[in-house]
PDB file of C-alpha atoms in Angstrom:
ATOM      1  CA  ALA A 226     -20.649  -0.448  17.135  1.00 76.00           C
ATOM      2  CA  GLN A 227     -18.090   1.501  15.207  1.00 84.00           C
ATOM      3  CA  THR A 228     -19.055   4.510  13.151  1.00 92.00           C
ATOM      4  CA  VAL A 229     -17.086   7.135  11.277  1.00 96.00           C
ATOM      5  CA  THR A 230     -18.718  10.420  10.317  1.00 97.00           C
ATOM      6  CA  GLN A 231     -17.474  12.959   7.830  1.00 97.00           C
ATOM      7  CA  SER A 232     -19.887  15.862   7.844  1.00 96.00           C
ATOM      8  CA  GLN A 233     -18.417  17.763   4.897  1.00 96.00           C
ATOM      9  CA  PRO A 234     -19.405  16.117   1.602  1.00 96.00           C
ATOM     10  CA  GLU A 235     -17.521  18.700  -0.441  1.00 97.00           C
ATOM     11  CA  MET A 236     -14.906  21.360   0.201  1.00 97.00           C
ATOM     12  CA  SER A 237     -12.786  23.622  -1.895  1.00 97.00           C
ATOM     13  CA  VAL A 238      -9.623  25.576  -1.232  1.00 98.00           C
ATOM     14  CA  GLN A 239      -7.404  27.914  -3.174  1.00 98.00           C
ATOM     15  CA  GLU A 240      -4.007  26.672  -4.153  1.00 97.00           C
ATOM     16  CA  ALA A 241      -1.350  27.379  -1.482  1.00 97.00           C
ATOM     17  CA  GLU A 242      -3.948  27.868   1.246  1.00 98.00           C
ATOM     18  CA  THR A 243      -4.744  25.618   4.207  1.00 98.00           C
ATOM     19  CA  VAL A 244      -7.831  23.452   4.581  1.00 98.00           C
ATOM     20  CA  THR A 245      -9.114  21.245   7.391  1.00 98.00           C
ATOM     21  CA  LEU A 246     -11.276  18.172   6.866  1.00 98.00           C
ATOM     22  CA  SER A 247     -13.364  16.968   9.775  1.00 98.00           C
ATOM     23  CA  CYS A 248     -13.942  13.449  11.045  1.00 98.00           C
ATOM     24  CA  THR A 249     -15.642  12.142  14.161  1.00 98.00           C
ATOM     25  CA  TYR A 250     -15.921   8.540  15.187  1.00 97.00           C
ATOM     26  CA  ASP A 251     -17.474   6.331  17.777  1.00 95.00           C
ATOM     27  CA  THR A 252     -16.007   3.227  19.331  1.00 92.00           C
ATOM     28  CA  SER A 253     -16.063   1.635  22.748  1.00 90.00           C
ATOM     29  CA  GLU A 254     -12.516   0.380  22.332  1.00 88.00           C
ATOM     30  CA  SER A 255      -9.511   2.149  23.849  1.00 87.00           C
ATOM     31  CA  ASN A 256      -6.962   0.802  21.373  1.00 90.00           C
ATOM     32  CA  TYR A 257      -7.412   1.564  17.719  1.00 94.00           C
ATOM     33  CA  TYR A 258      -5.921   3.200  14.652  1.00 95.00           C
ATOM     34  CA  LEU A 259      -7.243   6.133  12.688  1.00 96.00           C
ATOM     35  CA  PHE A 260      -6.412   6.845   9.078  1.00 97.00           C
ATOM     36  CA  TRP A 261      -6.901   9.352   6.333  1.00 98.00           C
ATOM     37  CA  TYR A 262      -6.943   7.888   2.837  1.00 97.00           C
ATOM     38  CA  LYS A 263      -6.847   9.832  -0.419  1.00 97.00           C
ATOM     39  CA  GLN A 264      -8.550   8.681  -3.609  1.00 95.00           C
ATOM     40  CA  PRO A 265      -7.715  10.909  -6.594  1.00 93.00           C
ATOM     41  CA  PRO A 266     -10.150  10.909  -9.518  1.00 88.00           C
ATOM     42  CA  SER A 267      -9.968   7.542 -11.282  1.00 79.00           C
ATOM     43  CA  ARG A 268      -6.883   6.595  -9.334  1.00 82.00           C
ATOM     44  CA  GLN A 269      -5.881   4.244  -6.591  1.00 90.00           C
ATOM     45  CA  MET A 270      -6.619   4.857  -2.923  1.00 93.00           C
ATOM     46  CA  ILE A 271      -3.501   5.636  -0.910  1.00 94.00           C
ATOM     47  CA  LEU A 272      -2.751   6.234   2.744  1.00 95.00           C
ATOM     48  CA  VAL A 273      -2.161   9.865   3.703  1.00 97.00           C
ATOM     49  CA  ILE A 274      -1.582   9.594   7.425  1.00 97.00           C
ATOM     50  CA  ARG A 275      -2.092   7.238  10.345  1.00 96.00           C
ATOM     51  CA  GLN A 276      -2.597   7.822  14.078  1.00 96.00           C
ATOM     52  CA  GLU A 277      -2.444   5.274  16.866  1.00 93.00           C
ATOM     53  CA  ALA A 278      -4.939   6.067  19.587  1.00 93.00           C
ATOM     54  CA  TYR A 279      -2.496   5.545  22.455  1.00 91.00           C
ATOM     55  CA  LYS A 280      -0.168   8.209  21.084  1.00 90.00           C
ATOM     56  CA  GLN A 281      -0.985  11.700  22.271  1.00 87.00           C
ATOM     57  CA  GLN A 282       1.253  13.391  19.749  1.00 92.00           C
ATOM     58  CA  ASN A 283      -0.511  14.309  16.532  1.00 94.00           C
ATOM     59  CA  ALA A 284       0.827  12.584  13.423  1.00 93.00           C
ATOM     60  CA  THR A 285       2.447  14.671  10.694  1.00 94.00           C
ATOM     61  CA  GLU A 286       3.487  13.784   7.152  1.00 93.00           C
ATOM     62  CA  ASN A 287       4.984  16.738   5.315  1.00 95.00           C
ATOM     63  CA  ARG A 288       2.084  19.087   4.470  1.00 97.00           C
ATOM     64  CA  PHE A 289      -0.467  16.808   6.135  1.00 97.00           C
ATOM     65  CA  SER A 290      -1.151  16.821   9.861  1.00 97.00           C
ATOM     66  CA  VAL A 291      -3.936  15.698  12.123  1.00 97.00           C
ATOM     67  CA  ASN A 292      -5.641  17.083  15.178  1.00 97.00           C
ATOM     68  CA  PHE A 293      -6.474  14.021  17.249  1.00 96.00           C
ATOM     69  CA  GLN A 294      -8.814  14.665  20.172  1.00 96.00           C
ATOM     70  CA  LYS A 295      -9.391  11.271  21.778  1.00 94.00           C
ATOM     71  CA  ALA A 296     -11.861  12.384  24.414  1.00 94.00           C
ATOM     72  CA  ALA A 297     -13.940  14.164  21.819  1.00 95.00           C
ATOM     73  CA  LYS A 298     -13.464  11.309  19.319  1.00 96.00           C
ATOM     74  CA  SER A 299     -12.396  13.765  16.693  1.00 97.00           C
ATOM     75  CA  PHE A 300      -9.723  13.282  14.020  1.00 97.00           C
ATOM     76  CA  SER A 301      -9.365  16.175  11.592  1.00 98.00           C
ATOM     77  CA  LEU A 302      -6.901  16.443   8.718  1.00 98.00           C
ATOM     78  CA  LYS A 303      -5.108  19.680   7.951  1.00 98.00           C
ATOM     79  CA  ILE A 304      -3.570  20.178   4.534  1.00 98.00           C
ATOM     80  CA  SER A 305      -1.141  23.070   4.355  1.00 98.00           C
ATOM     81  CA  ASP A 306       0.050  24.793   1.184  1.00 98.00           C
ATOM     82  CA  SER A 307      -2.625  23.007  -0.847  1.00 98.00           C
ATOM     83  CA  GLN A 308      -1.590  21.813  -4.281  1.00 97.00           C
ATOM     84  CA  LEU A 309      -3.635  20.969  -7.354  1.00 97.00           C
ATOM     85  CA  GLY A 310      -2.645  17.340  -6.906  1.00 95.00           C
ATOM     86  CA  ASP A 311      -4.419  17.287  -3.558  1.00 97.00           C
ATOM     87  CA  THR A 312      -7.748  17.295  -5.402  1.00 97.00           C
ATOM     88  CA  ALA A 313      -9.347  13.980  -4.396  1.00 97.00           C
ATOM     89  CA  MET A 314     -11.859  12.199  -2.214  1.00 96.00           C
ATOM     90  CA  TYR A 315     -10.590  11.901   1.334  1.00 98.00           C
ATOM     91  CA  PHE A 316     -11.798   9.100   3.569  1.00 97.00           C
ATOM     92  CA  CYS A 317     -11.416   8.896   7.307  1.00 98.00           C
ATOM     93  CA  ALA A 318     -11.168   5.324   8.614  1.00 97.00           C
ATOM     94  CA  LEU A 319     -11.079   3.483  11.947  1.00 96.00           C
ATOM     95  CA  LEU A 320      -9.531   0.107  12.742  1.00 93.00           C
ATOM     96  CA  ARG A 321      -9.717  -1.531  16.140  1.00 88.00           C
ATOM     97  CA  TYR A 322      -6.729  -3.521  17.368  1.00 82.00           C
ATOM     98  CA  ASN A 323      -6.967  -7.217  16.505  1.00 75.00           C
ATOM     99  CA  ASN A 324      -9.932  -6.590  14.268  1.00 77.00           C
ATOM    100  CA  ASN A 325     -10.356  -7.202  10.569  1.00 78.00           C
ATOM    101  CA  ASP A 326     -12.946  -4.621   9.731  1.00 82.00           C
ATOM    102  CA  MET A 327     -11.738  -1.149   8.781  1.00 90.00           C
ATOM    103  CA  ARG A 328     -14.660   1.288   8.861  1.00 92.00           C
ATOM    104  CA  PHE A 329     -14.747   4.216   6.447  1.00 95.00           C
ATOM    105  CA  GLY A 330     -16.544   7.524   6.562  1.00 96.00           C
ATOM    106  CA  ALA A 331     -18.656   8.769   3.686  1.00 96.00           C
ATOM    107  CA  GLY A 332     -15.799  10.820   2.295  1.00 96.00           C
ATOM    108  CA  THR A 333     -15.094  14.488   1.595  1.00 97.00           C
ATOM    109  CA  ARG A 334     -14.540  15.614  -1.960  1.00 97.00           C
ATOM    110  CA  LEU A 335     -11.794  18.244  -1.916  1.00 98.00           C
ATOM    111  CA  THR A 336     -11.157  20.500  -4.867  1.00 97.00           C
ATOM    112  CA  VAL A 337      -8.053  22.664  -4.981  1.00 98.00           C
ATOM    113  CA  LYS A 338      -8.599  25.677  -7.215  1.00 97.00           C
ATOM    114  CA  PRO A 339      -5.787  27.413  -9.080  1.00 96.00           C
TER     115      PRO A 339
ATOM    116  CA  SER B 119       4.416  -1.914   1.551  1.00 83.00           C
ATOM    117  CA  ALA B 120       2.394  -3.868  -0.978  1.00 88.00           C
ATOM    118  CA  VAL B 121       1.384  -3.258  -4.564  1.00 92.00           C
ATOM    119  CA  ILE B 122      -1.981  -4.640  -5.608  1.00 95.00           C
ATOM    120  CA  SER B 123      -3.137  -5.151  -9.161  1.00 96.00           C
ATOM    121  CA  GLN B 124      -6.568  -6.098 -10.430  1.00 97.00           C
ATOM    122  CA  LYS B 125      -7.862  -7.534 -13.685  1.00 97.00           C
ATOM    123  CA  PRO B 126      -9.905  -6.489 -15.544  1.00 97.00           C
ATOM    124  CA  SER B 127      -9.769  -2.762 -14.933  1.00 96.00           C
ATOM    125  CA  ARG B 128     -13.246  -2.368 -16.358  1.00 96.00           C
ATOM    126  CA  ASP B 129     -15.887  -4.428 -18.108  1.00 97.00           C
ATOM    127  CA  ILE B 130     -19.354  -4.105 -19.557  1.00 97.00           C
ATOM    128  CA  CYS B 131     -21.453  -7.206 -19.069  1.00 97.00           C
ATOM    129  CA  GLN B 132     -24.889  -8.445 -19.938  1.00 97.00           C
ATOM    130  CA  ARG B 133     -27.548  -9.130 -17.359  1.00 97.00           C
ATOM    131  CA  GLY B 134     -27.504 -12.733 -16.111  1.00 97.00           C
ATOM    132  CA  THR B 135     -23.833 -13.378 -16.818  1.00 97.00           C
ATOM    133  CA  SER B 136     -20.949 -13.668 -14.343  1.00 98.00           C
ATOM    134  CA  LEU B 137     -17.620 -11.888 -14.089  1.00 98.00           C
ATOM    135  CA  THR B 138     -14.518 -12.971 -12.179  1.00 98.00           C
ATOM    136  CA  ILE B 139     -12.171 -10.271 -10.920  1.00 98.00           C
ATOM    137  CA  GLN B 140      -8.596 -11.183 -10.122  1.00 98.00           C
ATOM    138  CA  CYS B 141      -6.466  -9.572  -7.443  1.00 97.00           C
ATOM    139  CA  GLN B 142      -2.708 -10.051  -7.265  1.00 96.00           C
ATOM    140  CA  VAL B 143      -0.451  -8.756  -4.481  1.00 94.00           C
ATOM    141  CA  ASP B 144       3.327  -8.475  -4.728  1.00 91.00           C
ATOM    142  CA  SER B 145       3.770  -9.360  -1.042  1.00 86.00           C
ATOM    143  CA  GLN B 146       2.353 -12.027   1.210  1.00 84.00           C
ATOM    144  CA  VAL B 147      -0.547 -10.365   2.939  1.00 83.00           C
ATOM    145  CA  THR B 148      -2.331 -11.986   5.828  1.00 82.00           C
ATOM    146  CA  MET B 149      -5.628 -10.240   5.245  1.00 87.00           C
ATOM    147  CA  MET B 150      -7.376  -9.652   1.933  1.00 93.00           C
ATOM    148  CA  PHE B 151     -10.656  -7.857   1.497  1.00 95.00           C
ATOM    149  CA  TRP B 152     -13.151  -7.115  -1.248  1.00 97.00           C
ATOM    150  CA  TYR B 153     -15.079  -3.852  -1.267  1.00 96.00           C
ATOM    151  CA  ARG B 154     -17.773  -2.319  -3.417  1.00 96.00           C
ATOM    152  CA  GLN B 155     -17.797   1.393  -4.112  1.00 94.00           C
ATOM    153  CA  GLN B 156     -20.325   3.422  -6.030  1.00 90.00           C
ATOM    154  CA  PRO B 157     -18.617   6.341  -7.821  1.00 84.00           C
ATOM    155  CA  GLY B 158     -18.199   9.219  -5.400  1.00 85.00           C
ATOM    156  CA  GLN B 159     -19.375   7.127  -2.471  1.00 90.00           C
ATOM    157  CA  SER B 160     -17.754   5.332   0.427  1.00 92.00           C
ATOM    158  CA  LEU B 161     -16.517   1.747   0.531  1.00 94.00           C
ATOM    159  CA  THR B 162     -18.722  -1.152   1.551  1.00 93.00           C
ATOM    160  CA  LEU B 163     -16.998  -4.318   2.689  1.00 94.00           C
ATOM    161  CA  ILE B 164     -18.252  -7.372   0.844  1.00 96.00           C
ATOM    162  CA  ALA B 165     -16.109 -10.036   2.488  1.00 95.00           C
ATOM    163  CA  THR B 166     -12.782 -10.999   3.975  1.00 93.00           C
ATOM    164  CA  ALA B 167     -10.973 -13.531   1.810  1.00 92.00           C
ATOM    165  CA  ASN B 168      -9.451 -16.272   3.946  1.00 85.00           C
ATOM    166  CA  GLN B 169      -6.613 -18.392   2.629  1.00 85.00           C
ATOM    167  CA  GLY B 170      -7.658 -21.991   2.121  1.00 82.00           C
ATOM    168  CA  SER B 171     -11.096 -21.593   3.631  1.00 83.00           C
ATOM    169  CA  GLU B 172     -14.435 -19.983   2.950  1.00 87.00           C
ATOM    170  CA  ALA B 173     -14.607 -16.217   2.898  1.00 92.00           C
ATOM    171  CA  THR B 174     -16.296 -14.296   5.695  1.00 93.00           C
ATOM    172  CA  TYR B 175     -19.196 -12.281   4.290  1.00 95.00           C
ATOM    173  CA  GLU B 176     -20.705  -9.087   5.604  1.00 93.00           C
ATOM    174  CA  SER B 177     -24.400  -8.675   6.159  1.00 93.00           C
ATOM    175  CA  GLY B 178     -26.206  -8.329   2.863  1.00 94.00           C
ATOM    176  CA  PHE B 179     -23.661 -10.279   0.840  1.00 96.00           C
ATOM    177  CA  VAL B 180     -23.872 -14.018   0.203  1.00 95.00           C
ATOM    178  CA  ILE B 181     -21.522 -16.612  -1.176  1.00 96.00           C
ATOM    179  CA  ASP B 182     -23.833 -17.667  -3.980  1.00 96.00           C
ATOM    180  CA  LYS B 183     -23.826 -14.155  -5.379  1.00 97.00           C
ATOM    181  CA  PHE B 184     -20.199 -13.250  -4.643  1.00 97.00           C
ATOM    182  CA  PRO B 185     -18.084 -16.420  -4.483  1.00 97.00           C
ATOM    183  CA  ILE B 186     -14.509 -15.691  -3.435  1.00 96.00           C
ATOM    184  CA  SER B 187     -11.395 -17.789  -3.701  1.00 94.00           C
ATOM    185  CA  ARG B 188      -8.027 -17.304  -2.076  1.00 94.00           C
ATOM    186  CA  PRO B 189      -5.679 -20.164  -2.926  1.00 92.00           C
ATOM    187  CA  ASN B 190      -2.549 -18.506  -1.482  1.00 90.00           C
ATOM    188  CA  LEU B 191      -1.275 -15.405   0.325  1.00 90.00           C
ATOM    189  CA  THR B 192      -0.895 -13.276  -2.794  1.00 92.00           C
ATOM    190  CA  PHE B 193      -3.947 -14.013  -4.954  1.00 94.00           C
ATOM    191  CA  SER B 194      -7.716 -13.835  -4.697  1.00 96.00           C
ATOM    192  CA  THR B 195     -10.695 -13.759  -7.008  1.00 97.00           C
ATOM    193  CA  LEU B 196     -14.181 -12.333  -6.626  1.00 98.00           C
ATOM    194  CA  THR B 197     -16.974 -13.518  -8.906  1.00 98.00           C
ATOM    195  CA  VAL B 198     -20.082 -11.444  -9.392  1.00 98.00           C
ATOM    196  CA  SER B 199     -22.721 -13.994 -10.367  1.00 98.00           C
ATOM    197  CA  ASN B 200     -25.980 -13.685 -12.261  1.00 97.00           C
ATOM    198  CA  MET B 201     -25.427  -9.969 -12.654  1.00 97.00           C
ATOM    199  CA  SER B 202     -28.114  -7.315 -12.742  1.00 97.00           C
ATOM    200  CA  PRO B 203     -27.778  -3.570 -13.380  1.00 96.00           C
ATOM    201  CA  GLU B 204     -27.761  -3.046  -9.591  1.00 95.00           C
ATOM    202  CA  ASP B 205     -24.354  -4.757  -9.511  1.00 97.00           C
ATOM    203  CA  SER B 206     -22.856  -1.925 -11.555  1.00 97.00           C
ATOM    204  CA  SER B 207     -20.153  -0.533  -9.297  1.00 96.00           C
ATOM    205  CA  ILE B 208     -16.423  -0.353  -8.639  1.00 96.00           C
ATOM    206  CA  TYR B 209     -14.987  -3.438  -6.950  1.00 97.00           C
ATOM    207  CA  LEU B 210     -11.833  -2.950  -4.923  1.00 97.00           C
ATOM    208  CA  CYS B 211      -9.371  -5.486  -3.618  1.00 96.00           C
ATOM    209  CA  SER B 212      -7.406  -4.615  -0.484  1.00 95.00           C
ATOM    210  CA  GLY B 213      -4.707  -6.269   1.575  1.00 93.00           C
ATOM    211  CA  ARG B 214      -3.009  -5.881   4.929  1.00 90.00           C
ATOM    212  CA  LEU B 215       0.471  -7.115   5.819  1.00 86.00           C
ATOM    213  CA  ALA B 216       1.153  -9.299   8.837  1.00 81.00           C
ATOM    214  CA  GLY B 217       1.434  -7.180  11.951  1.00 80.00           C
ATOM    215  CA  GLY B 218       0.468  -4.069  10.051  1.00 83.00           C
ATOM    216  CA  SER B 219      -2.515  -1.756  10.255  1.00 86.00           C
ATOM    217  CA  GLU B 220      -2.342  -0.044   6.887  1.00 89.00           C
ATOM    218  CA  GLN B 221      -4.487  -1.423   4.113  1.00 92.00           C
ATOM    219  CA  PHE B 222      -3.279  -1.265   0.528  1.00 94.00           C
ATOM    220  CA  PHE B 223      -5.756  -0.996  -2.286  1.00 95.00           C
ATOM    221  CA  GLY B 224      -5.931  -2.138  -5.863  1.00 96.00           C
ATOM    222  CA  PRO B 225      -6.939   0.248  -8.642  1.00 95.00           C
ATOM    223  CA  GLY B 226     -10.441  -1.169  -8.782  1.00 95.00           C
ATOM    224  CA  THR B 227     -12.573  -2.867 -11.397  1.00 97.00           C
ATOM    225  CA  ARG B 228     -15.324  -0.726 -12.864  1.00 96.00           C
ATOM    226  CA  LEU B 229     -18.244  -2.978 -13.739  1.00 97.00           C
ATOM    227  CA  THR B 230     -21.229  -1.914 -15.822  1.00 97.00           C
ATOM    228  CA  VAL B 231     -24.134  -4.311 -16.231  1.00 97.00           C
ATOM    229  CA  LEU B 232     -26.571  -3.680 -19.062  1.00 96.00           C
TER     230      LEU B 232
END
């Protein structure tokens, strides 16, 4: 079975500071993808960052980076220099290779305060 | 990438009626999915829409209640039949390109059943 767990229902951070969102997952597969998706209030869900499990190097996209610990099945998202526009629900997701079903965590509601 | 649009964006319906939601993609996607999302909650997969054949439903969802069509690679519909207030939710269409892992999402249809 695949499961994705986000243990932080809500978080807040001051503008320009750094925040880390946690995600753990469980899968018996060795090949898979991990994702962080952002869903701003009343807006469309978009991809923030993607990590392929076979890659040891942590993915980075501008102010967003991940800490991927495969053995620990942990996939946290770090947002540096937080901006007001980062306020959103963030979902961690897991997709096995050659599989249709992307599994999502419960989400973390992040609020960036001015 | 792919851009996904949905119609209607929102609707208020009476108990016992049906609503058909349309999903249009600007690229040919191999995989299309329909999700349900309660506001502030995670996504629940309803079904995978298969081109030219019956959709594949997840546990707890049945074709009689949520009939799905997918006549080609860029279009799908989801019907919510014989609605009750428990069907009030956001319905999201999603697609994945051939050979890709990222899923693109539509803006959602917010359904309220009275």
